[in-house]
Amino acid sequence: MKKSSAWISIALTGSLITGGAVYATTYKSDKHGVITRVVDGDTVDMTIAGTQTRVRLLNIDTPETVDPSKAVECLGPEASEHLESLLQPGDKVELQYDVEREDRYGRTLAAVYKDDEFINRSIAAAGLGIAVKYEPNTKFYHEVLAGQLEAEAQTSGLFSPEVSCAIPSQVGNALTELDQVPSEAATTVEEAESMAADAAAAAAAGLLVSKSLKSLTPDTHPVTYALLAKKFPNALSKLDSSVQKAQDLEGQHSERHRELVKEEKERKKKEAEAKAKREAEKKAKREAQEAAERQAAQQAAERRAAERRAAERRSTPQPRTTTPRRIEPKRPSVPKNYTGPRCYAPGGKTWKPCG
């Protein structure tokens, strides 16, 4: 080997050794770490300065998934999956700290950077976490909040009306159903019944959402509770107002249903009475016509019988009868202008001269 080549080889070897020493020294400091695994949406395990350490990301809070005392919150699993896509085992990260280095659970509090990407902020910008302050650690709050505002503007994640478990979706869908409850008066029994049923269903659904959200506490649903209190403070009051309106409309439609049922009963009663009257009149007319027809038939039969009798009499010879001639009694001749005494026959109708 030439001398010059030997010197070059030695120089390269020394350079690699020196660089390796620098690299190892750097990752033995508390400003760098190597990812081991993601615990949940805002917590990771990593090696820091040769020690396995659990790191809680500063000024970001994601929906709960692993705390046994708390419910799995909306988008909690998605937040964990998102962080897993950002930080994979073996990734090297840079760490920055605030006033306190550990929380009450012994976790290291840090801002995590990977290739100049601020991971805490990226979680908030995806709509999978909210910016929080835990005094006195507020150093990264405003930057994380800026990421959250981006998510709000883009209606992403927890701010999306398309995510069924998110507050905007739950409240928005309930309000949409409540707004569709008809307020005009029904004109038929079936329509009134349908309107009352629709109002009752919308009110029940809205009431269920309201009660569900009101049951949340900062201990069981910290992120959802914080969003409800800070970002959607008027959502519940608006929802409750719409539920009350739907309940009032249900009462109106039910009352209208009762009125229409009563009106229909009265209408059917009148129709039945009118029909009965028409039937009675029709029957009476029919009976009168039948009676007239019977009378006419009887009279015709009597005429025919009389005609037959008359015809029979005309065709049968009748014996001749003579009327005895009346013989007038002879009146006695009385002298004309007789003025003498008169003797009357019994009955006083005839007389004759006396003597």
Coordinates of C-alpha atoms in Angstrom, one line a residue:
M1 CA 0.0 0.0 0.0
K2 CA 1.2 3.4 -0.9
K3 CA 1.9 5.8 2.0
S4 CA -0.6 8.3 0.7
S5 CA -3.3 5.6 0.5
A6 CA -2.5 4.5 4.0
W7 CA -2.9 8.0 5.3
I8 CA -6.3 8.3 3.6
S9 CA -7.5 5.0 5.0
I10 CA -6.4 6.1 8.5
A11 CA -8.1 9.4 8.1
L12 CA -11.4 7.9 7.0
T13 CA -11.4 5.4 9.9
G14 CA -10.7 8.1 12.4
S15 CA -13.5 10.2 10.9
L16 CA -16.1 7.4 11.2
I17 CA -15.0 6.6 14.8
T18 CA -15.2 10.3 15.7
G19 CA -18.6 10.7 14.0
G20 CA -20.0 7.6 15.8
A21 CA -18.8 9.0 19.1
V22 CA -20.6 12.2 18.4
Y23 CA -23.9 10.4 17.4
A24 CA -23.9 8.2 20.4
T25 CA -23.1 11.1 22.7
T26 CA -26.0 13.1 21.1
Y27 CA -28.6 10.4 21.7
K28 CA -27.4 9.9 25.3
S29 CA -28.6 13.4 26.1
D30 CA -32.2 14.2 27.3
K31 CA -32.9 16.3 24.1
H32 CA -33.2 13.3 21.9
G33 CA -35.0 10.0 21.9
V34 CA -35.7 6.9 20.0
I35 CA -39.3 5.7 19.7
T36 CA -40.2 2.4 21.2
R37 CA -44.0 2.4 20.8
V38 CA -47.1 4.6 20.8
V39 CA -49.2 4.2 24.0
D40 CA -52.2 6.4 22.9
G41 CA -52.9 9.6 21.0
D42 CA -50.7 11.8 23.2
T43 CA -48.3 9.4 25.0
V44 CA -45.3 7.5 23.6
D45 CA -42.6 5.2 25.0
M46 CA -39.1 6.0 23.9
T47 CA -35.5 5.6 24.9
I48 CA -33.9 8.8 26.3
A49 CA -30.3 8.8 27.2
G50 CA -30.3 5.1 27.4
T51 CA -33.4 4.9 29.6
Q52 CA -36.8 3.6 28.7
T53 CA -39.1 6.6 29.3
R54 CA -42.8 7.3 28.9
V55 CA -43.4 10.8 27.4
R56 CA -46.6 12.8 27.6
L57 CA -46.8 15.3 24.8
L58 CA -47.1 18.9 26.1
N59 CA -50.2 21.1 25.6
I60 CA -52.1 18.5 23.6
D61 CA -54.9 16.3 24.9
T62 CA -56.4 13.5 22.8
P63 CA -59.5 11.4 23.4
E64 CA -59.1 8.7 26.0
T65 CA -58.5 5.1 25.0
V66 CA -56.4 3.3 27.7
D67 CA -57.4 4.7 31.1
P68 CA -59.5 2.0 32.7
S69 CA -61.4 4.6 34.8
K70 CA -62.5 6.5 31.7
A71 CA -64.6 5.7 28.7
V72 CA -63.1 5.3 25.2
E73 CA -63.9 8.7 23.8
C74 CA -64.9 9.7 20.3
L75 CA -61.9 9.4 17.9
G76 CA -59.6 8.0 20.6
P77 CA -58.6 5.0 18.6
E78 CA -58.1 7.1 15.5
A79 CA -55.9 9.5 17.5
S80 CA -53.7 6.6 18.5
E81 CA -53.5 5.3 15.0
H82 CA -52.6 8.8 13.7
L83 CA -49.7 9.1 16.2
E84 CA -48.5 5.6 15.2
S85 CA -48.4 6.8 11.6
L86 CA -46.3 9.8 12.7
L87 CA -43.9 8.0 15.2
Q88 CA -42.9 4.5 14.4
P89 CA -40.5 2.3 16.4
G90 CA -36.9 3.3 15.8
D91 CA -37.7 6.8 14.8
K92 CA -35.4 9.4 16.2
V93 CA -37.0 12.5 17.7
E94 CA -35.9 15.8 19.3
L95 CA -37.3 16.8 22.6
Q96 CA -38.0 20.2 24.1
Y97 CA -39.2 20.8 27.7
D98 CA -41.0 23.4 29.7
V99 CA -41.0 24.4 33.3
E100 CA -42.0 21.0 34.8
R101 CA -40.3 17.9 33.4
E102 CA -42.7 15.3 34.8
D103 CA -46.4 15.1 35.6
R104 CA -48.0 13.6 38.7
Y105 CA -47.9 10.1 37.1
G106 CA -44.1 10.3 36.6
R107 CA -44.3 10.7 32.8
T108 CA -41.8 13.0 31.1
L109 CA -43.5 16.1 29.7
A110 CA -42.1 17.2 26.3
A111 CA -42.6 18.7 22.9
V112 CA -41.7 16.1 20.3
Y113 CA -40.1 17.0 16.9
K114 CA -39.4 14.6 14.1
D115 CA -37.6 15.9 11.0
D116 CA -38.6 19.5 11.9
E117 CA -42.3 18.4 12.2
F118 CA -43.8 19.5 15.5
I119 CA -45.8 16.3 16.4
N120 CA -47.9 17.9 19.2
R121 CA -49.2 20.5 16.7
S122 CA -49.8 18.0 13.9
I123 CA -52.1 16.0 16.2
A124 CA -54.2 19.1 16.8
A125 CA -54.1 20.1 13.2
A126 CA -55.6 16.7 12.3
G127 CA -58.6 17.4 14.6
L128 CA -57.6 14.5 16.8
G129 CA -56.7 16.5 19.9
I130 CA -57.2 19.9 21.6
A131 CA -54.8 22.5 22.9
V132 CA -54.6 22.5 26.7
K133 CA -52.8 24.4 29.4
Y134 CA -51.5 22.7 32.5
E135 CA -49.8 25.5 34.4
P136 CA -47.0 26.4 34.5
N137 CA -46.4 24.4 31.3
T138 CA -47.7 26.8 28.6
K139 CA -44.7 27.2 26.4
F140 CA -46.1 25.3 23.4
Y141 CA -49.8 26.0 23.9
H142 CA -50.2 28.7 21.3
E143 CA -48.5 26.7 18.6
V144 CA -50.7 23.7 19.4
L145 CA -53.8 26.0 19.4
A146 CA -52.9 27.2 16.0
G147 CA -53.0 23.6 14.8
Q148 CA -56.4 23.2 16.4
L149 CA -57.8 26.3 14.7
E150 CA -56.7 24.8 11.4
A151 CA -58.7 21.7 12.2
E152 CA -61.7 23.8 13.2
A153 CA -61.5 25.8 10.0
Q154 CA -61.3 22.6 7.9
T155 CA -64.0 20.9 10.1
S156 CA -61.6 17.9 10.6
G157 CA -61.8 15.2 13.2
L158 CA -63.5 16.3 16.4
F159 CA -64.9 19.3 14.6
S160 CA -66.4 17.4 11.6
P161 CA -70.2 17.1 11.1
E162 CA -69.4 13.9 9.2
V163 CA -68.0 12.0 12.1
S164 CA -71.0 10.4 13.8
C165 CA -69.6 10.6 17.4
A166 CA -68.4 14.2 17.2
I167 CA -70.4 16.9 18.8
P168 CA -71.1 18.8 15.6
S169 CA -72.5 15.7 14.1
Q170 CA -74.6 14.6 17.1
V171 CA -76.1 18.0 17.7
G172 CA -76.3 18.9 14.0
N173 CA -78.1 15.7 13.0
A174 CA -80.5 16.1 15.9
L175 CA -81.2 19.7 15.0
T176 CA -81.8 18.8 11.4
E177 CA -84.4 16.2 12.4
L178 CA -86.0 18.7 14.8
D179 CA -86.1 21.5 12.2
Q180 CA -88.0 19.2 9.8
V181 CA -90.9 18.7 12.2
P182 CA -93.9 20.3 10.4
S183 CA -95.7 23.2 12.1
E184 CA -98.7 23.6 9.8
A185 CA -102.0 22.1 10.8
A186 CA -103.0 18.8 9.4
T187 CA -106.1 18.4 7.2
T188 CA -106.6 14.6 7.7
V189 CA -106.6 12.2 10.5
E190 CA -103.7 10.2 8.9
E191 CA -101.7 13.3 8.4
A192 CA -102.1 14.6 11.9
E193 CA -101.2 11.1 13.3
S194 CA -98.0 11.1 11.1
M195 CA -97.0 14.6 12.1
A196 CA -97.4 13.8 15.8
A197 CA -95.3 10.7 15.4
D198 CA -92.6 12.5 13.5
A199 CA -92.5 15.3 16.2
A200 CA -92.3 12.7 19.0
A201 CA -89.5 10.8 17.3
A202 CA -87.4 13.9 16.6
A203 CA -88.0 15.2 20.2
A204 CA -87.0 11.8 21.7
A205 CA -83.8 11.6 19.5
G206 CA -82.9 15.2 20.4
L207 CA -83.5 14.6 24.1
L208 CA -81.4 11.5 24.0
V209 CA -78.4 13.4 22.5
S210 CA -78.9 16.3 25.0
K211 CA -79.0 13.9 28.0
S212 CA -76.0 12.0 26.7
L213 CA -73.9 15.1 26.4
K214 CA -75.0 16.5 29.7
S215 CA -74.0 13.3 31.4
L216 CA -70.3 13.8 30.4
T217 CA -67.8 14.9 33.1
P218 CA -64.2 16.0 32.9
D219 CA -63.2 12.8 34.7
T220 CA -64.9 10.4 32.3
H221 CA -64.7 12.3 29.0
P222 CA -62.1 15.0 29.4
V223 CA -61.7 16.0 25.8
T224 CA -65.4 15.9 24.8
Y225 CA -66.4 17.7 28.0
A226 CA -63.8 20.5 27.3
L227 CA -65.0 20.8 23.7
L228 CA -68.6 21.1 24.8
A229 CA -67.8 23.7 27.4
K230 CA -65.3 25.8 25.3
K231 CA -66.1 25.3 21.6
F232 CA -69.8 24.4 21.6
P233 CA -71.2 26.3 24.6
N234 CA -74.5 27.1 22.9
A235 CA -75.1 23.7 21.4
L236 CA -77.0 22.2 24.3
S237 CA -79.2 25.3 24.9
K238 CA -80.1 25.4 21.2
L239 CA -80.8 21.7 21.1
D240 CA -82.9 21.9 24.3
S241 CA -84.9 24.8 22.7
S242 CA -85.5 22.8 19.6
V243 CA -86.6 19.7 21.6
Q244 CA -89.1 21.8 23.5
K245 CA -90.5 23.2 20.3
A246 CA -90.9 19.7 18.8
Q247 CA -92.6 18.5 22.0
D248 CA -95.0 21.5 21.7
L249 CA -95.7 20.6 18.1
E250 CA -96.3 17.0 19.1
G251 CA -98.9 18.2 21.5
Q252 CA -100.5 20.5 18.8
H253 CA -100.6 17.7 16.3
S254 CA -102.0 15.2 18.8
E255 CA -104.8 17.7 19.7
R256 CA -105.4 18.3 16.0
H257 CA -105.6 14.5 15.6
R258 CA -108.3 14.3 18.3
E259 CA -110.2 17.1 16.7
L260 CA -110.1 15.5 13.3
V261 CA -111.1 12.1 14.7
K262 CA -114.1 13.8 16.4
E263 CA -115.0 15.7 13.2
E264 CA -114.8 12.5 11.2
K265 CA -117.0 10.7 13.6
E266 CA -119.6 13.5 13.4
R267 CA -119.3 13.5 9.6
K268 CA -119.8 9.8 9.4
K269 CA -122.7 10.0 11.8
K270 CA -124.4 12.7 9.7
E271 CA -123.7 10.7 6.5
A272 CA -125.2 7.6 8.1
E273 CA -128.3 9.6 9.2
A274 CA -128.7 11.2 5.8
K275 CA -128.3 7.8 4.2
A276 CA -130.9 6.3 6.5
K277 CA -133.2 9.1 5.7
R278 CA -132.7 8.6 2.0
E279 CA -133.3 4.9 2.4
A280 CA -136.4 5.5 4.5
E281 CA -137.8 8.0 1.9
K282 CA -136.9 5.6 -0.9
K283 CA -138.6 2.7 0.9
A284 CA -141.7 4.8 1.7
K285 CA -141.9 5.9 -2.0
R286 CA -141.5 2.3 -3.1
E287 CA -144.2 1.1 -0.7
A288 CA -146.5 3.9 -1.8
Q289 CA -145.9 3.0 -5.4
E290 CA -146.5 -0.6 -4.7
A291 CA -149.7 0.2 -2.8
A292 CA -150.9 2.4 -5.7
E293 CA -150.0 -0.4 -8.2
R294 CA -152.0 -2.9 -6.1
Q295 CA -155.0 -0.5 -5.8
A296 CA -154.8 0.1 -9.6
A297 CA -154.6 -3.6 -10.2
Q298 CA -157.5 -4.2 -7.9
Q299 CA -159.6 -1.6 -9.6
A300 CA -158.7 -2.9 -13.0
A301 CA -159.7 -6.4 -11.8
E302 CA -163.0 -5.1 -10.5
R303 CA -163.6 -3.3 -13.8
R304 CA -162.9 -6.4 -15.8
A305 CA -165.2 -8.4 -13.5
A306 CA -167.9 -5.8 -13.9
E307 CA -167.4 -5.8 -17.6
R308 CA -167.6 -9.6 -17.7
R309 CA -170.8 -9.6 -15.7
A310 CA -172.3 -6.9 -18.0
A311 CA -171.2 -8.9 -21.0
E312 CA -172.8 -12.1 -19.5
R313 CA -176.0 -10.2 -18.8
R314 CA -176.2 -8.9 -22.3
S315 CA -175.6 -12.4 -23.8
T316 CA -178.3 -14.1 -21.6
P317 CA -182.0 -13.6 -22.6
Q318 CA -184.1 -11.9 -19.9
P319 CA -187.8 -12.9 -19.2
R320 CA -190.4 -10.3 -20.3
T321 CA -192.2 -8.7 -17.4
T322 CA -195.6 -6.8 -17.6
T323 CA -196.6 -4.1 -15.2
P324 CA -200.2 -4.5 -13.9
R325 CA -202.5 -1.8 -15.3
R326 CA -203.8 0.4 -12.6
I327 CA -207.5 0.6 -12.5
E328 CA -208.7 3.9 -11.4
P329 CA -211.9 3.8 -9.2
K330 CA -214.8 5.2 -10.9
R331 CA -215.7 8.5 -9.5
P332 CA -219.4 9.2 -9.1
S333 CA -220.7 11.7 -11.4
V334 CA -221.3 14.9 -9.5
P335 CA -223.4 17.6 -10.9
K336 CA -221.4 20.5 -12.1
N337 CA -221.4 23.3 -9.7
Y338 CA -222.8 21.1 -6.9
T339 CA -223.0 22.9 -3.7
G340 CA -224.9 20.5 -1.6
P341 CA -223.6 18.4 1.3
R342 CA -220.7 16.1 0.6
C343 CA -220.1 12.7 2.0
Y344 CA -216.4 11.7 2.0
A345 CA -215.1 8.2 1.7
P346 CA -212.7 6.8 4.3
G347 CA -209.4 8.6 3.9
G348 CA -211.0 11.8 2.9
K349 CA -209.8 11.7 -0.7
T350 CA -213.2 11.2 -2.4
W351 CA -216.7 12.3 -1.8
K352 CA -220.2 12.1 -3.2
P353 CA -223.3 14.1 -2.7
C354 CA -225.1 13.0 0.4
G355 CA -228.7 11.7 0.2

